Amino acid sequence: MSKQRSMMFRPISQVLFWILVADLLTLTWIGGQPVEHP
């Protein structure tokens, strides 16, 4: 329990988590856009 709790409050893992969330949101948004041919 304490080991998992320290992971939750570790700043680096929190930053990586938010980067992953932002990446998923960006990919979802790009995937939802209509394809434009250059």
mmCIF file of C-alpha atoms in Angstrom:
data_model
loop_
_atom_site.group_PDB
_atom_site.id
_atom_site.type_symbol
_atom_site.label_atom_id
_atom_site.label_comp_id
_atom_site.label_asym_id
_atom_site.label_seq_id
_atom_site.Cartn_x
_atom_site.Cartn_y
_atom_site.Cartn_z
ATOM 1 C CA MET A 1 0.000 0.000 0.000
ATOM 2 C CA SER A 2 2.705 2.470 1.032
ATOM 3 C CA LYS A 3 4.762 1.648 -2.075
ATOM 4 C CA GLN A 4 1.817 2.343 -4.378
ATOM 5 C CA ARG A 5 1.009 5.518 -2.445
ATOM 6 C CA SER A 6 4.548 6.881 -2.923
ATOM 7 C CA MET A 7 4.156 6.272 -6.666
ATOM 8 C CA MET A 8 0.983 8.367 -6.682
ATOM 9 C CA PHE A 9 2.668 11.379 -5.112
ATOM 10 C CA ARG A 10 5.937 11.135 -7.028
ATOM 11 C CA PRO A 11 6.074 14.255 -9.254
ATOM 12 C CA ILE A 12 7.810 12.535 -12.180
ATOM 13 C CA SER A 13 5.226 9.763 -12.438
ATOM 14 C CA GLN A 14 2.463 12.374 -12.176
ATOM 15 C CA VAL A 15 3.993 14.353 -15.053
ATOM 16 C CA LEU A 16 4.283 11.179 -17.149
ATOM 17 C CA PHE A 17 0.639 10.382 -16.368
ATOM 18 C CA TRP A 18 -0.551 13.796 -17.570
ATOM 19 C CA ILE A 19 1.645 13.557 -20.688
ATOM 20 C CA LEU A 20 -0.050 10.227 -21.450
ATOM 21 C CA VAL A 21 -3.503 11.759 -20.904
ATOM 22 C CA ALA A 22 -2.691 14.734 -23.144
ATOM 23 C CA ASP A 23 -1.315 12.369 -25.807
ATOM 24 C CA LEU A 24 -4.493 10.275 -25.789
ATOM 25 C CA LEU A 25 -6.676 13.393 -26.031
ATOM 26 C CA THR A 26 -4.579 14.750 -28.909
ATOM 27 C CA LEU A 27 -4.699 11.453 -30.812
ATOM 28 C CA THR A 28 -8.462 11.209 -30.246
ATOM 29 C CA TRP A 29 -8.946 14.765 -31.536
ATOM 30 C CA ILE A 30 -6.725 14.156 -34.588
ATOM 31 C CA GLY A 31 -8.521 10.866 -35.274
ATOM 32 C CA GLY A 32 -11.876 12.659 -35.192
ATOM 33 C CA GLN A 33 -10.823 15.286 -37.734
ATOM 34 C CA PRO A 34 -11.841 14.817 -41.381
ATOM 35 C CA VAL A 35 -8.946 13.757 -43.576
ATOM 36 C CA GLU A 36 -7.644 16.577 -45.760
ATOM 37 C CA HIS A 37 -5.483 15.632 -48.715
ATOM 38 C CA PRO A 38 -2.494 17.936 -49.198
#
